[in-house]
């Protein structure tokens, strides 16, 4: 005769208790906290698992402190004016100024003296160069200005490279003939490239946005900045969402997805000291005797704090 359901349950619990009494208890997974450093910042992560292993106390440094390598002009009389480091610090990208202009790519871990992985000499006859490299990708960009009508008439050219070839993956030539600046930035992942030039014929800062695979702009926006206000400060947020630039005495925050200026403020004078945070939420600029920090608050930015310094600063 079968047992009633309640009696069967009691019997099952009794058997389980007896088995448990004969089996050593299993410890719960230990809680661990670890510091995880990412391009977005440092975070404390809590995980479950076994206790952390013992760390050796005799770990050697990865490299010997000091210069890893150098690369000279070899008599070509160029100036190494524009340089960037990319692909997690493994590549060095440069464009030379003044004489024997060229773009070159190096391994950051080359022997001393270093030899270029490749060299593109098609930058001859150019001026006003700037380069940028993606931190987490094999993507490099260079902008320079080709002299087309004497030193005061130039045309900006943007080129995108990767490590496999000295031939650019693509290039883009801006239409305006200018006597002003042109700059470029690239996001951490290499998916957003933003170039801007100062059109001193119309006094617009013209902003062109590209993806990594095409020299056709995803967007092209002319931002009026007023007569005699020239492009100077320039910084693209690491996530590619926000471009910060100054023209004359005005700082502009340009939202890349919406192609619109979302904030402006008067910085008092025209300076070169400008920066924006990785997610575009904080910006800072320097002035005589003061550095000002602004933080995003809703749809605008507010002056979070100032750092004042006395003397000739």
Coordinates of N, CA, C and O in Angstrom, one line a residue, residues 114-277:
X114 N 65.0 53.1 -34.7 CA 63.8 52.5 -35.3 C 63.8 52.7 -36.8 O 64.4 53.7 -37.4
X115 N 63.2 51.8 -37.5 CA 63.0 51.8 -39.0 C 61.6 51.8 -39.2 O 60.8 51.0 -38.7
X116 N 61.1 52.7 -40.1 CA 59.7 52.8 -40.4 C 59.2 51.5 -41.0 O 59.8 50.9 -41.9
X117 N 57.9 51.1 -40.6 CA 57.3 50.0 -41.3 C 56.9 50.3 -42.7 O 57.0 49.5 -43.6
X118 N 56.5 51.6 -42.9 CA 56.3 52.1 -44.3 C 56.4 53.6 -44.3 O 56.3 54.2 -43.2
X119 N 56.5 54.1 -45.5 CA 56.7 55.6 -45.6 C 55.9 56.0 -46.9 O 56.0 55.4 -47.9
X120 N 55.0 57.0 -46.7 CA 54.3 57.6 -47.8 C 54.8 59.0 -48.1 O 54.5 59.9 -47.3
X121 N 55.5 59.2 -49.2 CA 56.1 60.5 -49.5 C 55.2 61.4 -50.3 O 55.7 62.4 -50.7
X122 N 53.9 61.0 -50.4 CA 53.0 61.9 -51.2 C 52.6 63.1 -50.5 O 51.8 63.9 -51.1
X123 N 53.1 63.3 -49.3 CA 52.7 64.6 -48.6 C 53.6 65.7 -48.9 O 53.5 66.8 -48.3
X124 N 54.5 65.6 -49.9 CA 55.4 66.6 -50.3 C 54.6 67.9 -50.7 O 53.6 67.9 -51.3
X125 N 55.2 69.1 -50.4 CA 54.6 70.3 -50.7 C 53.4 70.7 -49.9 O 52.6 71.5 -50.3
X126 N 53.3 70.2 -48.7 CA 52.2 70.4 -47.8 C 52.6 71.2 -46.6 O 53.8 71.3 -46.2
X127 N 51.6 71.8 -45.9 CA 51.8 72.5 -44.7 C 50.7 72.2 -43.7 O 49.7 71.5 -44.0
X128 N 50.9 72.8 -42.5 CA 49.8 72.7 -41.4 C 49.3 71.4 -41.2 O 48.1 71.1 -41.3
X129 N 50.1 70.4 -40.8 CA 49.7 69.0 -40.7 C 49.3 68.7 -39.2 O 49.8 69.3 -38.3
X130 N 48.5 67.6 -39.1 CA 48.0 67.1 -37.9 C 47.7 65.6 -38.1 O 47.1 65.3 -39.1
X131 N 48.0 64.8 -37.1 CA 47.7 63.4 -37.2 C 46.9 62.9 -35.9 O 47.0 63.6 -34.9
X132 N 46.2 61.8 -36.0 CA 45.5 61.2 -34.9 C 45.4 59.7 -35.1 O 45.4 59.2 -36.3
X133 N 45.4 58.9 -34.0 CA 45.4 57.5 -34.1 C 44.3 56.9 -33.2 O 44.1 57.5 -32.1
X134 N 43.6 55.9 -33.6 CA 42.6 55.2 -32.7 C 43.3 54.5 -31.6 O 44.3 53.7 -31.9
X135 N 42.9 54.6 -30.4 CA 43.5 53.9 -29.3 C 43.3 52.4 -29.4 O 44.2 51.6 -29.0
X136 N 42.1 51.9 -29.8 CA 41.8 50.5 -29.8 C 41.6 49.9 -31.2 O 41.0 48.9 -31.3
X137 N 42.2 50.5 -32.2 CA 42.1 50.0 -33.6 C 43.3 50.4 -34.4 O 44.1 51.3 -34.0
X138 N 43.5 49.6 -35.5 CA 44.6 49.9 -36.4 C 44.1 50.9 -37.4 O 44.0 50.6 -38.6
X139 N 43.9 52.2 -36.9 CA 43.4 53.2 -37.8 C 44.1 54.5 -37.5 O 44.1 54.9 -36.3
X140 N 44.6 55.2 -38.5 CA 45.3 56.4 -38.4 C 44.8 57.4 -39.4 O 44.5 57.0 -40.5
X141 N 44.8 58.7 -39.0 CA 44.4 59.7 -40.0 C 45.4 60.9 -39.9 O 46.0 61.2 -38.9
X142 N 45.5 61.5 -41.1 CA 46.4 62.7 -41.2 C 45.7 63.8 -42.0 O 45.0 63.5 -43.0
X143 N 45.8 65.0 -41.6 CA 45.3 66.1 -42.4 C 46.4 67.1 -42.6 O 47.2 67.4 -41.7
X144 N 46.5 67.6 -43.9 CA 47.5 68.6 -44.2 C 46.9 69.5 -45.3 O 45.9 69.2 -45.8
X145 N 47.7 70.5 -45.6 CA 47.2 71.5 -46.6 C 48.1 71.6 -47.8 O 49.3 71.9 -47.6
X146 N 47.6 71.3 -49.0 CA 48.4 71.4 -50.2 C 48.5 72.8 -50.6 O 47.4 73.5 -50.8
X147 N 49.7 73.3 -50.9 CA 49.8 74.7 -51.4 C 49.4 74.7 -52.9 O 50.0 74.1 -53.7
X148 N 48.4 75.5 -53.2 CA 47.9 75.6 -54.6 C 48.0 76.9 -55.2 O 47.8 77.1 -56.4
X149 N 48.3 78.0 -54.4 CA 48.4 79.3 -55.0 C 49.3 80.2 -54.1 O 48.9 81.3 -53.8
X150 N 50.5 79.8 -53.8 CA 51.3 80.5 -52.9 C 51.0 80.1 -51.5 O 50.0 79.4 -51.2
X151 N 51.8 80.5 -50.5 CA 51.7 80.0 -49.1 C 50.3 80.3 -48.5 O 50.0 79.7 -47.5
X152 N 49.6 81.4 -49.0 CA 48.4 81.8 -48.4 C 47.1 81.2 -49.0 O 46.0 81.5 -48.7
X153 N 47.3 80.3 -50.1 CA 46.2 79.7 -50.7 C 46.4 78.2 -50.7 O 47.3 77.6 -51.4
X154 N 45.7 77.5 -49.8 CA 45.9 76.1 -49.6 C 44.6 75.3 -49.6 O 43.5 75.9 -49.4
X155 N 44.7 74.0 -49.8 CA 43.5 73.1 -49.8 C 43.8 71.9 -48.9 O 44.8 71.2 -49.0
X156 N 42.9 71.7 -47.9 CA 43.1 70.7 -46.9 C 42.7 69.3 -47.5 O 41.7 69.1 -48.2
X157 N 43.6 68.3 -47.2 CA 43.4 66.9 -47.6 C 43.5 66.0 -46.4 O 44.4 66.1 -45.6
X158 N 42.5 65.2 -46.2 CA 42.4 64.2 -45.2 C 42.7 62.8 -45.7 O 42.2 62.4 -46.8
X159 N 43.6 62.0 -45.0 CA 43.9 60.7 -45.4 C 43.7 59.7 -44.3 O 44.1 60.0 -43.1
X160 N 43.3 58.5 -44.6 CA 43.1 57.5 -43.6 C 44.0 56.3 -43.9 O 44.0 55.8 -45.1
X161 N 44.8 55.8 -42.9 CA 45.7 54.7 -43.1 C 45.4 53.6 -42.2 O 44.8 53.7 -41.1
X162 N 46.0 52.4 -42.5 CA 46.1 51.3 -41.6 C 47.5 50.8 -41.8 O 48.3 51.2 -42.6
X163 N 47.9 49.8 -40.9 CA 49.3 49.4 -40.9 C 49.7 48.6 -42.1 O 50.9 48.4 -42.3
X164 N 48.8 48.1 -42.9 CA 49.2 47.1 -43.9 C 49.8 47.8 -45.1 O 50.5 47.1 -45.9
X165 N 49.7 49.1 -45.3 CA 50.1 49.7 -46.6 C 50.4 51.2 -46.4 O 49.7 51.9 -45.6
X166 N 51.4 51.7 -47.2 CA 51.7 53.1 -47.2 C 50.7 53.8 -48.0 O 50.7 55.1 -48.0
X167 N 49.9 53.1 -48.8 CA 48.9 53.8 -49.6 C 47.7 54.0 -48.8 O 47.2 53.1 -48.1
X168 N 47.2 55.3 -48.7 CA 46.0 55.5 -47.9 C 44.8 54.6 -48.3 O 44.6 54.3 -49.4
X169 N 44.0 54.2 -47.3 CA 42.8 53.5 -47.5 C 41.8 54.3 -48.3 O 41.1 53.8 -49.1
X170 N 41.8 55.6 -48.0 CA 41.0 56.6 -48.7 C 41.5 58.0 -48.4 O 42.3 58.2 -47.4
X171 N 41.1 59.0 -49.2 CA 41.4 60.4 -48.9 C 40.2 61.2 -49.3 O 39.4 60.8 -50.1
X172 N 40.2 62.4 -48.7 CA 39.1 63.4 -49.0 C 39.8 64.7 -49.1 O 40.5 65.2 -48.2
X173 N 39.4 65.5 -50.2 CA 39.9 66.8 -50.4 C 38.8 67.8 -50.1 O 37.7 67.8 -50.8
X174 N 39.0 68.7 -49.2 CA 38.0 69.8 -48.9 C 38.0 70.8 -50.1 O 39.0 71.1 -50.6
X175 N 36.8 71.3 -50.3 CA 36.6 72.2 -51.5 C 37.2 73.6 -51.2 O 37.9 74.1 -52.1
X176 N 37.0 74.2 -50.1 CA 37.5 75.6 -49.9 C 39.0 75.8 -50.0 O 39.8 74.9 -49.6
X177 N 39.4 76.9 -50.7 CA 40.8 77.3 -50.7 C 40.9 78.3 -49.5 O 40.2 79.3 -49.4
X178 N 41.8 78.0 -48.6 CA 41.9 78.7 -47.3 C 43.3 79.2 -47.0 O 44.3 78.8 -47.5
X179 N 43.3 80.1 -46.0 CA 44.5 80.6 -45.4 C 44.3 80.5 -43.9 O 44.3 81.5 -43.2
X180 N 44.0 79.3 -43.4 CA 43.6 79.1 -42.0 C 43.9 77.7 -41.6 O 44.5 76.9 -42.4
X181 N 43.4 77.3 -40.4 CA 43.7 76.0 -39.9 C 42.8 74.9 -40.3 O 41.6 75.1 -40.7
X182 N 43.2 73.6 -40.2 CA 42.4 72.4 -40.4 C 42.9 71.4 -39.4 O 44.1 71.2 -39.2
X183 N 42.0 70.6 -38.8 CA 42.3 69.7 -37.7 C 41.5 68.4 -37.9 O 40.5 68.4 -38.6
X184 N 42.0 67.3 -37.2 CA 41.3 66.0 -37.3 C 41.4 65.3 -35.9 O 42.4 65.5 -35.2
X185 N 40.4 64.6 -35.6 CA 40.4 63.7 -34.4 C 39.7 62.4 -34.8 O 39.0 62.3 -35.8
X186 N 40.0 61.4 -33.9 CA 39.4 60.0 -34.2 C 39.0 59.4 -32.8 O 39.6 59.7 -31.8
X187 N 37.9 58.7 -32.9 CA 37.4 58.1 -31.6 C 38.3 56.9 -31.2 O 39.1 56.4 -32.0
X188 N 38.1 56.5 -30.0 CA 38.9 55.4 -29.4 C 38.8 54.2 -30.2 O 39.8 53.5 -30.5
X189 N 37.6 53.8 -30.7 CA 37.4 52.6 -31.5 C 37.7 52.7 -33.0 O 37.6 51.8 -33.7
X190 N 38.0 53.9 -33.4 CA 38.3 54.2 -34.8 C 37.1 54.2 -35.7 O 37.2 54.4 -36.9
X191 N 35.9 54.2 -35.1 CA 34.7 54.2 -36.0 C 34.2 55.6 -36.3 O 33.3 55.7 -37.2
X192 N 34.7 56.6 -35.7 CA 34.3 58.0 -36.0 C 35.5 58.9 -36.2 O 36.4 59.0 -35.3
X193 N 35.6 59.5 -37.3 CA 36.6 60.4 -37.7 C 36.0 61.8 -37.9 O 35.1 61.9 -38.7
X194 N 36.5 62.8 -37.3 CA 35.9 64.2 -37.4 C 37.1 65.1 -37.8 O 38.1 65.2 -37.1
X195 N 36.9 65.8 -38.9 CA 37.8 66.8 -39.4 C 37.1 68.1 -39.5 O 35.9 68.2 -39.8
X196 N 37.9 69.2 -39.3 CA 37.3 70.5 -39.4 C 38.3 71.5 -40.0 O 39.5 71.3 -39.8
X197 N 37.8 72.4 -40.7 CA 38.7 73.5 -41.2 C 38.0 74.8 -41.0 O 36.8 74.9 -40.9
X198 N 38.9 75.8 -41.0 CA 38.4 77.2 -40.9 C 38.3 77.8 -42.3 O 39.4 78.0 -42.9
X199 N 37.1 78.0 -42.7 CA 36.9 78.7 -44.0 C 37.0 80.2 -43.8 O 36.0 80.8 -43.4
X200 N 38.1 80.8 -44.1 CA 38.3 82.2 -43.8 C 37.7 83.1 -44.9 O 37.7 84.3 -44.8
X201 N 37.0 82.4 -45.9 CA 36.3 83.2 -46.9 C 34.9 83.5 -46.4 O 34.3 84.6 -46.6
X202 N 34.3 82.6 -45.6 CA 32.9 82.7 -45.1 C 32.9 82.8 -43.6 O 31.9 83.1 -43.0
X203 N 34.0 82.6 -42.9 CA 34.2 82.5 -41.5 C 33.2 81.5 -40.9 O 32.5 81.8 -39.9
X204 N 33.2 80.4 -41.5 CA 32.5 79.2 -40.9 C 33.6 78.1 -40.6 O 34.6 78.0 -41.2
X205 N 33.4 77.4 -39.5 CA 34.1 76.2 -39.2 C 33.4 75.0 -39.8 O 32.2 74.8 -39.5
X206 N 33.9 74.4 -40.8 CA 33.3 73.3 -41.6 C 33.7 72.0 -41.0 O 34.9 71.6 -41.0
X207 N 32.7 71.2 -40.5 CA 32.9 70.0 -39.8 C 32.5 68.8 -40.6 O 31.3 68.8 -41.0
X208 N 33.4 67.9 -40.9 CA 33.1 66.7 -41.7 C 33.3 65.5 -40.9 O 34.3 65.3 -40.2
X209 N 32.3 64.6 -40.9 CA 32.3 63.4 -40.1 C 32.4 62.2 -41.1 O 31.7 62.1 -42.1
X210 N 33.3 61.2 -40.8 CA 33.5 60.0 -41.6 C 33.5 58.8 -40.8 O 33.8 58.8 -39.6
X211 N 33.2 57.7 -41.4 CA 33.4 56.4 -40.9 C 34.7 55.9 -41.3 O 35.4 56.5 -42.2
X212 N 35.2 54.7 -40.8 CA 36.6 54.3 -41.2 C 36.7 53.7 -42.6 O 37.8 53.5 -43.1
X213 N 35.6 53.3 -43.2 CA 35.6 52.6 -44.5 C 35.4 53.4 -45.7 O 35.5 52.9 -46.8
X214 N 35.2 54.7 -45.6 CA 34.8 55.5 -46.8 C 35.3 56.9 -46.6 O 35.2 57.5 -45.6
X215 N 35.8 57.5 -47.7 CA 36.1 58.9 -47.8 C 35.0 59.8 -48.1 O 35.2 61.0 -48.4
X216 N 33.8 59.3 -48.1 CA 32.6 60.1 -48.3 C 32.0 60.5 -47.0 O 31.8 59.7 -46.1
X217 N 31.9 61.8 -46.7 CA 31.4 62.2 -45.4 C 30.1 61.7 -45.0 O 29.1 61.6 -45.8
X218 N 29.9 61.2 -43.8 CA 28.6 60.9 -43.2 C 27.8 62.1 -43.0 O 26.6 62.1 -43.2
X219 N 28.4 63.2 -42.7 CA 27.8 64.5 -42.5 C 28.8 65.6 -42.8 O 30.0 65.4 -42.6
X220 N 28.3 66.8 -43.2 CA 29.1 68.0 -43.4 C 28.3 69.2 -43.0 O 27.2 69.4 -43.5
X221 N 28.9 69.9 -42.0 CA 28.1 71.0 -41.3 C 29.0 72.2 -41.3 O 30.2 72.2 -40.9
X222 N 28.5 73.4 -41.7 CA 29.2 74.7 -41.6 C 28.6 75.4 -40.4 O 27.4 75.6 -40.3
X223 N 29.5 75.7 -39.5 CA 29.2 76.4 -38.2 C 29.6 77.9 -38.3 O 30.9 78.1 -38.3
X224 N 28.8 78.8 -38.4 CA 29.2 80.2 -38.5 C 29.8 80.6 -37.1 O 29.3 80.4 -36.1
X225 N 31.0 81.3 -37.2 CA 31.7 81.7 -36.0 C 32.0 83.2 -35.9 O 32.5 83.7 -34.9
X226 N 31.6 83.9 -37.0 CA 31.8 85.4 -36.9 C 33.2 85.8 -37.5 O 34.2 85.1 -37.5
X227 N 33.2 87.0 -38.1 CA 34.4 87.5 -38.8 C 35.6 87.6 -37.9 O 35.5 87.9 -36.7
X228 N 36.7 87.1 -38.5 CA 38.0 87.2 -37.8 C 38.1 86.3 -36.6 O 39.1 86.4 -35.8
X229 N 37.2 85.3 -36.4 CA 37.3 84.3 -35.3 C 37.8 83.0 -35.9 O 37.1 82.3 -36.6
X230 N 39.1 82.7 -35.7 CA 39.7 81.6 -36.3 C 39.7 80.4 -35.4 O 39.8 80.4 -34.2
X231 N 39.7 79.2 -36.1 CA 39.7 77.9 -35.4 C 41.0 77.7 -34.7 O 42.1 77.9 -35.3
X232 N 40.9 77.4 -33.4 CA 42.2 77.2 -32.6 C 42.1 75.9 -31.7 O 42.8 74.9 -32.0
X233 N 41.3 75.9 -30.7 CA 41.2 74.7 -29.9 C 40.4 73.6 -30.6 O 39.5 73.9 -31.3
X234 N 40.7 72.4 -30.3 CA 40.1 71.3 -31.0 C 40.3 70.0 -30.2 O 41.5 69.6 -30.0
X235 N 39.2 69.3 -29.8 CA 39.4 68.0 -29.1 C 38.1 67.2 -29.3 O 37.0 67.7 -29.0
X236 N 38.3 66.0 -29.8 CA 37.1 65.1 -30.0 C 37.1 64.1 -28.8 O 38.1 63.5 -28.4
X237 N 35.9 63.9 -28.2 CA 35.7 63.0 -27.1 C 36.1 61.6 -27.6 O 35.9 61.2 -28.7
X238 N 36.6 60.8 -26.7 CA 37.1 59.4 -27.0 C 36.0 58.5 -27.6 O 36.2 57.6 -28.4
X239 N 34.7 58.8 -27.2 CA 33.6 57.9 -27.7 C 33.1 58.5 -29.0 O 32.2 57.9 -29.6
X240 N 33.7 59.6 -29.5 CA 33.3 60.1 -30.8 C 32.0 60.9 -30.8 O 31.5 61.3 -31.9
X241 N 31.4 61.1 -29.7 CA 30.1 61.7 -29.6 C 30.1 63.2 -29.7 O 29.1 63.9 -30.1
X242 N 31.2 63.9 -29.2 CA 31.2 65.3 -29.0 C 32.5 65.9 -29.5 O 33.6 65.5 -29.1
X243 N 32.4 67.0 -30.3 CA 33.6 67.7 -30.7 C 33.6 69.1 -29.9 O 32.6 69.7 -29.9
X244 N 34.7 69.4 -29.4 CA 34.9 70.7 -28.7 C 35.9 71.5 -29.5 O 37.0 71.0 -29.8
X245 N 35.5 72.7 -29.9 CA 36.5 73.5 -30.6 C 36.3 75.0 -30.1 O 35.2 75.4 -29.7
X246 N 37.3 75.8 -30.3 CA 37.2 77.2 -30.1 C 37.5 78.0 -31.3 O 38.3 77.5 -32.2
X247 N 36.8 79.1 -31.5 CA 37.1 80.0 -32.6 C 37.0 81.4 -32.1 O 36.0 81.8 -31.5
X248 N 38.1 82.1 -32.2 CA 38.2 83.4 -31.5 C 38.1 83.2 -30.0 O 38.9 82.4 -29.4
X249 N 37.2 83.9 -29.4 CA 37.1 83.8 -27.9 C 35.9 83.0 -27.5 O 35.6 82.9 -26.3
X250 N 35.3 82.2 -28.4 CA 34.1 81.4 -28.1 C 34.5 80.0 -28.2 O 35.0 79.5 -29.2
X251 N 34.1 79.2 -27.1 CA 34.2 77.7 -27.2 C 32.9 77.2 -27.6 O 31.8 77.7 -27.2
X252 N 32.9 76.2 -28.5 CA 31.7 75.5 -29.0 C 31.8 74.0 -28.7 O 32.8 73.4 -28.8
X253 N 30.6 73.5 -28.3 CA 30.4 72.1 -28.1 C 29.5 71.6 -29.2 O 28.3 72.0 -29.3
X254 N 30.0 70.7 -30.1 CA 29.3 70.2 -31.3 C 28.9 68.8 -31.1 O 29.8 67.9 -30.9
X255 N 27.6 68.5 -31.1 CA 27.1 67.1 -30.9 C 27.2 66.4 -32.3 O 26.6 66.8 -33.3
X256 N 28.1 65.4 -32.4 CA 28.3 64.8 -33.6 C 27.1 64.1 -34.2 O 26.8 64.2 -35.4
X257 N 26.4 63.3 -33.5 CA 25.2 62.6 -34.1 C 24.2 63.6 -34.7 O 23.6 63.3 -35.7
X258 N 23.9 64.6 -34.0 CA 22.8 65.6 -34.4 C 23.4 66.7 -35.3 O 22.6 67.5 -35.8
X259 N 24.7 66.7 -35.5 CA 25.4 67.8 -36.3 C 25.0 69.2 -35.8 O 24.8 70.0 -36.7
X260 N 25.0 69.4 -34.6 CA 24.5 70.7 -34.1 C 25.4 71.2 -32.9 O 25.9 70.4 -32.1
X261 N 25.5 72.5 -32.8 CA 26.2 73.1 -31.7 C 25.2 73.2 -30.5 O 24.1 73.7 -30.6
X262 N 25.6 72.5 -29.4 CA 24.7 72.4 -28.2 C 25.1 73.4 -27.1 O 24.3 73.5 -26.2
X263 N 26.2 74.0 -27.2 CA 26.7 74.9 -26.1 C 27.8 75.8 -26.6 O 28.6 75.4 -27.4
X264 N 27.8 77.0 -26.2 CA 28.9 78.0 -26.4 C 29.1 78.8 -25.1 O 28.2 79.0 -24.3
X265 N 30.3 79.2 -25.0 CA 30.7 80.1 -23.9 C 31.9 81.0 -24.3 O 32.7 80.5 -25.1
X266 N 31.9 82.2 -23.8 CA 33.0 83.1 -24.0 C 34.2 82.7 -23.1 O 34.0 82.8 -21.9
X267 N 35.4 82.4 -23.7 CA 36.5 82.1 -22.8 C 37.4 83.2 -22.6 O 38.5 83.1 -21.9
X268 N 37.1 84.4 -23.1 CA 37.8 85.6 -22.7 C 38.9 86.0 -23.7 O 39.2 87.2 -23.9
X269 N 39.6 85.1 -24.3 CA 40.7 85.3 -25.3 C 40.9 84.1 -26.1 O 40.2 83.0 -25.9
X270 N 41.8 84.1 -27.1 CA 42.0 83.0 -27.9 C 43.2 82.2 -27.4 O 44.3 82.8 -27.4
X271 N 43.0 81.0 -27.0 CA 44.1 80.2 -26.4 C 44.1 78.8 -27.0 O 43.2 78.4 -27.7
X272 N 45.2 78.1 -26.7 CA 45.4 76.7 -27.2 C 45.1 75.6 -26.2 O 45.1 74.5 -26.6
X273 N 44.8 76.0 -25.0 CA 44.7 75.0 -23.9 C 43.2 74.6 -23.8 O 42.4 75.3 -23.2
X274 N 42.8 73.4 -24.4 CA 41.4 73.0 -24.4 C 41.4 71.4 -24.3 O 42.3 70.8 -24.9
X275 N 40.4 70.9 -23.6 CA 40.3 69.4 -23.5 C 38.8 69.1 -23.2 O 38.1 69.8 -22.5
X276 N 38.4 67.9 -23.6 CA 37.1 67.4 -23.3 C 37.2 65.9 -22.9 O 38.1 65.2 -23.3
X277 N 36.4 65.5 -22.0 CA 36.5 64.1 -21.4 C 36.0 63.1 -22.4 O 35.5 63.4 -23.5

